[in-house]
């Protein structure tokens, strides 16, 4: 039991990111599915899903994953701009993947959405860990 507790402590951040990454992915996929069910295009559904999942991700990453406590306005503004800029970049990548593989190549859009989300999760973690919530810069 002590060994498990040590592992959980050592990998707390990564475990929390994976947990909330799965939750964010679920938000993204469920919103996308609902949008498509309501007759929205692949692009419109992807954009709506991106907006809601990024808002969810920001809150969970800031408070529970990276436990960032930037308190002054400049630090919080830098954090928000960095977070949304990086997420915009991976959101554009997600949209491009959906258009190319689901629309142009006529692959199953839900399967493409899931695969795209795996790539986006990895890129978002690296950006968050290395640039956005880097503790030494925000302390």
PDB file of C-alpha atoms in Angstrom:
ATOM      1  CA  UNK A   1       0.000   0.000   0.000  1.00  0.00           C
ATOM      2  CA  UNK A   2       2.820   2.400   0.820  1.00  0.00           C
ATOM      3  CA  UNK A   3       4.366   1.794  -2.610  1.00  0.00           C
ATOM      4  CA  UNK A   4       1.041   2.588  -4.307  1.00  0.00           C
ATOM      5  CA  UNK A   5       0.696   5.793  -2.281  1.00  0.00           C
ATOM      6  CA  UNK A   6       4.233   6.814  -3.273  1.00  0.00           C
ATOM      7  CA  UNK A   7       3.481   6.160  -6.950  1.00  0.00           C
ATOM      8  CA  UNK A   8       0.243   8.147  -6.754  1.00  0.00           C
ATOM      9  CA  UNK A   9       2.078  11.050  -5.141  1.00  0.00           C
ATOM     10  CA  UNK A  10       4.922  10.920  -7.651  1.00  0.00           C
ATOM     11  CA  UNK A  11       2.584  10.800 -10.648  1.00  0.00           C
ATOM     12  CA  UNK A  12      -0.314  12.856  -9.229  1.00  0.00           C
ATOM     13  CA  UNK A  13      -0.094  15.533 -11.901  1.00  0.00           C
ATOM     14  CA  UNK A  14      -0.009  13.079 -14.787  1.00  0.00           C
ATOM     15  CA  UNK A  15      -2.838  10.984 -13.312  1.00  0.00           C
ATOM     16  CA  UNK A  16      -4.949  14.115 -12.775  1.00  0.00           C
ATOM     17  CA  UNK A  17      -4.209  15.277 -16.332  1.00  0.00           C
ATOM     18  CA  UNK A  18      -5.200  11.904 -17.743  1.00  0.00           C
ATOM     19  CA  UNK A  19      -8.406  11.861 -15.689  1.00  0.00           C
ATOM     20  CA  UNK A  20      -9.418  15.395 -16.667  1.00  0.00           C
ATOM     21  CA  UNK A  21      -8.151  14.796 -20.196  1.00  0.00           C
ATOM     22  CA  UNK A  22     -10.596  11.912 -20.490  1.00  0.00           C
ATOM     23  CA  UNK A  23     -13.350  14.127 -19.041  1.00  0.00           C
ATOM     24  CA  UNK A  24     -12.478  16.922 -21.488  1.00  0.00           C
ATOM     25  CA  UNK A  25     -12.460  14.435 -24.350  1.00  0.00           C
ATOM     26  CA  UNK A  26     -15.879  13.191 -23.272  1.00  0.00           C
ATOM     27  CA  UNK A  27     -17.173  16.776 -23.211  1.00  0.00           C
ATOM     28  CA  UNK A  28     -15.719  17.287 -26.685  1.00  0.00           C
ATOM     29  CA  UNK A  29     -17.136  14.088 -28.164  1.00  0.00           C
ATOM     30  CA  UNK A  30     -20.575  14.388 -26.514  1.00  0.00           C
ATOM     31  CA  UNK A  31     -20.976  18.012 -27.619  1.00  0.00           C
ATOM     32  CA  UNK A  32     -19.817  17.088 -31.133  1.00  0.00           C
ATOM     33  CA  UNK A  33     -22.250  14.163 -31.250  1.00  0.00           C
ATOM     34  CA  UNK A  34     -25.142  16.345 -30.035  1.00  0.00           C
ATOM     35  CA  UNK A  35     -24.316  19.017 -32.586  1.00  0.00           C
ATOM     36  CA  UNK A  36     -24.235  16.468 -35.408  1.00  0.00           C
ATOM     37  CA  UNK A  37     -27.508  14.964 -34.151  1.00  0.00           C
ATOM     38  CA  UNK A  38     -29.028  18.448 -34.329  1.00  0.00           C
ATOM     39  CA  UNK A  39     -27.944  18.687 -37.967  1.00  0.00           C
ATOM     40  CA  UNK A  40     -24.860  20.873 -37.611  1.00  0.00           C
ATOM     41  CA  UNK A  41     -21.989  20.418 -40.062  1.00  0.00           C
ATOM     42  CA  UNK A  42     -18.757  18.638 -39.124  1.00  0.00           C
ATOM     43  CA  UNK A  43     -16.975  21.993 -38.866  1.00  0.00           C
ATOM     44  CA  UNK A  44     -19.658  23.727 -36.779  1.00  0.00           C
ATOM     45  CA  UNK A  45     -19.923  20.737 -34.440  1.00  0.00           C
ATOM     46  CA  UNK A  46     -16.146  20.594 -34.041  1.00  0.00           C
ATOM     47  CA  UNK A  47     -15.980  24.319 -33.234  1.00  0.00           C
ATOM     48  CA  UNK A  48     -18.828  24.149 -30.687  1.00  0.00           C
ATOM     49  CA  UNK A  49     -17.245  21.091 -29.058  1.00  0.00           C
ATOM     50  CA  UNK A  50     -13.885  22.864 -28.961  1.00  0.00           C
ATOM     51  CA  UNK A  51     -15.251  25.956 -27.230  1.00  0.00           C
ATOM     52  CA  UNK A  52     -16.988  24.032 -24.443  1.00  0.00           C
ATOM     53  CA  UNK A  53     -14.196  21.528 -23.922  1.00  0.00           C
ATOM     54  CA  UNK A  54     -11.509  24.251 -23.762  1.00  0.00           C
ATOM     55  CA  UNK A  55     -13.455  26.148 -21.102  1.00  0.00           C
ATOM     56  CA  UNK A  56     -13.798  22.934 -19.100  1.00  0.00           C
ATOM     57  CA  UNK A  57     -10.110  22.108 -19.605  1.00  0.00           C
ATOM     58  CA  UNK A  58      -8.896  25.522 -18.489  1.00  0.00           C
ATOM     59  CA  UNK A  59     -10.694  25.334 -15.165  1.00  0.00           C
ATOM     60  CA  UNK A  60      -9.675  21.745 -14.427  1.00  0.00           C
ATOM     61  CA  UNK A  61      -6.063  22.223 -15.538  1.00  0.00           C
ATOM     62  CA  UNK A  62      -5.605  25.443 -13.588  1.00  0.00           C
ATOM     63  CA  UNK A  63      -7.054  24.299 -10.294  1.00  0.00           C
ATOM     64  CA  UNK A  64      -6.726  20.520 -10.110  1.00  0.00           C
ATOM     65  CA  UNK A  65      -4.027  19.334 -12.494  1.00  0.00           C
ATOM     66  CA  UNK A  66      -1.232  21.872 -12.330  1.00  0.00           C
ATOM     67  CA  UNK A  67      -2.532  23.572  -9.171  1.00  0.00           C
ATOM     68  CA  UNK A  68      -1.527  26.942 -10.482  1.00  0.00           C
ATOM     69  CA  UNK A  69      -2.189  29.893  -8.268  1.00  0.00           C
ATOM     70  CA  UNK A  70      -1.255  32.907 -10.372  1.00  0.00           C
ATOM     71  CA  UNK A  71      -2.812  35.685  -8.348  1.00  0.00           C
ATOM     72  CA  UNK A  72      -1.992  38.963 -10.026  1.00  0.00           C
ATOM     73  CA  UNK A  73      -3.847  40.182 -13.098  1.00  0.00           C
ATOM     74  CA  UNK A  74      -0.782  40.038 -15.341  1.00  0.00           C
ATOM     75  CA  UNK A  75      -0.028  36.410 -14.402  1.00  0.00           C
ATOM     76  CA  UNK A  76      -3.619  35.286 -14.861  1.00  0.00           C
ATOM     77  CA  UNK A  77      -3.940  37.137 -18.188  1.00  0.00           C
ATOM     78  CA  UNK A  78      -0.692  35.586 -19.473  1.00  0.00           C
ATOM     79  CA  UNK A  79      -1.912  32.178 -18.386  1.00  0.00           C
ATOM     80  CA  UNK A  80      -5.313  32.576 -20.059  1.00  0.00           C
ATOM     81  CA  UNK A  81      -3.830  33.918 -23.295  1.00  0.00           C
ATOM     82  CA  UNK A  82      -1.225  31.145 -23.397  1.00  0.00           C
ATOM     83  CA  UNK A  83      -3.804  28.464 -22.649  1.00  0.00           C
ATOM     84  CA  UNK A  84      -6.327  29.613 -25.238  1.00  0.00           C
ATOM     85  CA  UNK A  85      -3.628  30.248 -27.865  1.00  0.00           C
ATOM     86  CA  UNK A  86      -2.241  26.740 -27.520  1.00  0.00           C
ATOM     87  CA  UNK A  87      -5.727  25.274 -27.477  1.00  0.00           C
ATOM     88  CA  UNK A  88      -6.616  27.307 -30.564  1.00  0.00           C
ATOM     89  CA  UNK A  89      -3.639  25.777 -32.364  1.00  0.00           C
ATOM     90  CA  UNK A  90      -4.665  22.228 -31.449  1.00  0.00           C
ATOM     91  CA  UNK A  91      -8.308  23.133 -32.170  1.00  0.00           C
ATOM     92  CA  UNK A  92      -7.315  24.138 -35.698  1.00  0.00           C
ATOM     93  CA  UNK A  93      -5.411  20.858 -36.011  1.00  0.00           C
ATOM     94  CA  UNK A  94      -8.527  18.965 -34.821  1.00  0.00           C
ATOM     95  CA  UNK A  95     -10.699  20.855 -37.318  1.00  0.00           C
ATOM     96  CA  UNK A  96      -8.245  20.156 -40.153  1.00  0.00           C
ATOM     97  CA  UNK A  97      -8.145  16.450 -39.294  1.00  0.00           C
ATOM     98  CA  UNK A  98     -11.965  16.325 -39.240  1.00  0.00           C
ATOM     99  CA  UNK A  99     -12.336  18.139 -42.571  1.00  0.00           C
ATOM    100  CA  UNK A 100      -9.650  16.079 -44.310  1.00  0.00           C
ATOM    101  CA  UNK A 101     -10.544  12.638 -42.987  1.00  0.00           C
ATOM    102  CA  UNK A 102     -14.290  12.881 -42.270  1.00  0.00           C
ATOM    103  CA  UNK A 103     -15.452  15.299 -44.967  1.00  0.00           C
ATOM    104  CA  UNK A 104     -13.025  14.867 -47.845  1.00  0.00           C
ATOM    105  CA  UNK A 105     -11.975  11.234 -47.400  1.00  0.00           C
ATOM    106  CA  UNK A 106     -15.402  10.132 -46.064  1.00  0.00           C
ATOM    107  CA  UNK A 107     -14.068   8.226 -43.052  1.00  0.00           C
ATOM    108  CA  UNK A 108     -16.335   7.591 -40.042  1.00  0.00           C
ATOM    109  CA  UNK A 109     -16.506  10.980 -38.345  1.00  0.00           C
ATOM    110  CA  UNK A 110     -16.833   9.620 -34.798  1.00  0.00           C
ATOM    111  CA  UNK A 111     -13.798   7.352 -35.231  1.00  0.00           C
ATOM    112  CA  UNK A 112     -11.781  10.233 -36.685  1.00  0.00           C
ATOM    113  CA  UNK A 113     -12.933  12.482 -33.816  1.00  0.00           C
ATOM    114  CA  UNK A 114     -11.670   9.995 -31.214  1.00  0.00           C
ATOM    115  CA  UNK A 115      -8.299   9.520 -32.932  1.00  0.00           C
ATOM    116  CA  UNK A 116      -7.903  13.274 -33.364  1.00  0.00           C
ATOM    117  CA  UNK A 117      -8.623  13.790 -29.662  1.00  0.00           C
ATOM    118  CA  UNK A 118      -5.818  11.415 -28.651  1.00  0.00           C
ATOM    119  CA  UNK A 119      -3.311  13.484 -30.625  1.00  0.00           C
ATOM    120  CA  UNK A 120      -4.750  16.730 -29.245  1.00  0.00           C
ATOM    121  CA  UNK A 121      -4.547  15.474 -25.625  1.00  0.00           C
ATOM    122  CA  UNK A 122      -0.848  14.681 -25.986  1.00  0.00           C
ATOM    123  CA  UNK A 123      -0.037  18.043 -27.569  1.00  0.00           C
ATOM    124  CA  UNK A 124      -2.129  19.949 -25.016  1.00  0.00           C
ATOM    125  CA  UNK A 125      -0.399  18.220 -22.094  1.00  0.00           C
ATOM    126  CA  UNK A 126       3.026  19.121 -23.427  1.00  0.00           C
ATOM    127  CA  UNK A 127       2.003  22.742 -23.982  1.00  0.00           C
ATOM    128  CA  UNK A 128       0.398  23.009 -20.537  1.00  0.00           C
ATOM    129  CA  UNK A 129       3.295  21.379 -18.730  1.00  0.00           C
ATOM    130  CA  UNK A 130       6.104  23.171 -20.536  1.00  0.00           C
ATOM    131  CA  UNK A 131       4.676  26.617 -21.265  1.00  0.00           C
ATOM    132  CA  UNK A 132       1.325  27.525 -19.721  1.00  0.00           C
ATOM    133  CA  UNK A 133       1.318  26.303 -16.129  1.00  0.00           C
ATOM    134  CA  UNK A 134       5.084  26.186 -15.680  1.00  0.00           C
ATOM    135  CA  UNK A 135       5.340  26.705 -11.915  1.00  0.00           C
ATOM    136  CA  UNK A 136       8.602  28.671 -11.876  1.00  0.00           C
ATOM    137  CA  UNK A 137       7.190  31.338 -14.208  1.00  0.00           C
ATOM    138  CA  UNK A 138       3.850  31.676 -12.411  1.00  0.00           C
ATOM    139  CA  UNK A 139       4.992  31.508  -8.788  1.00  0.00           C
TER     140      UNK A 139
END
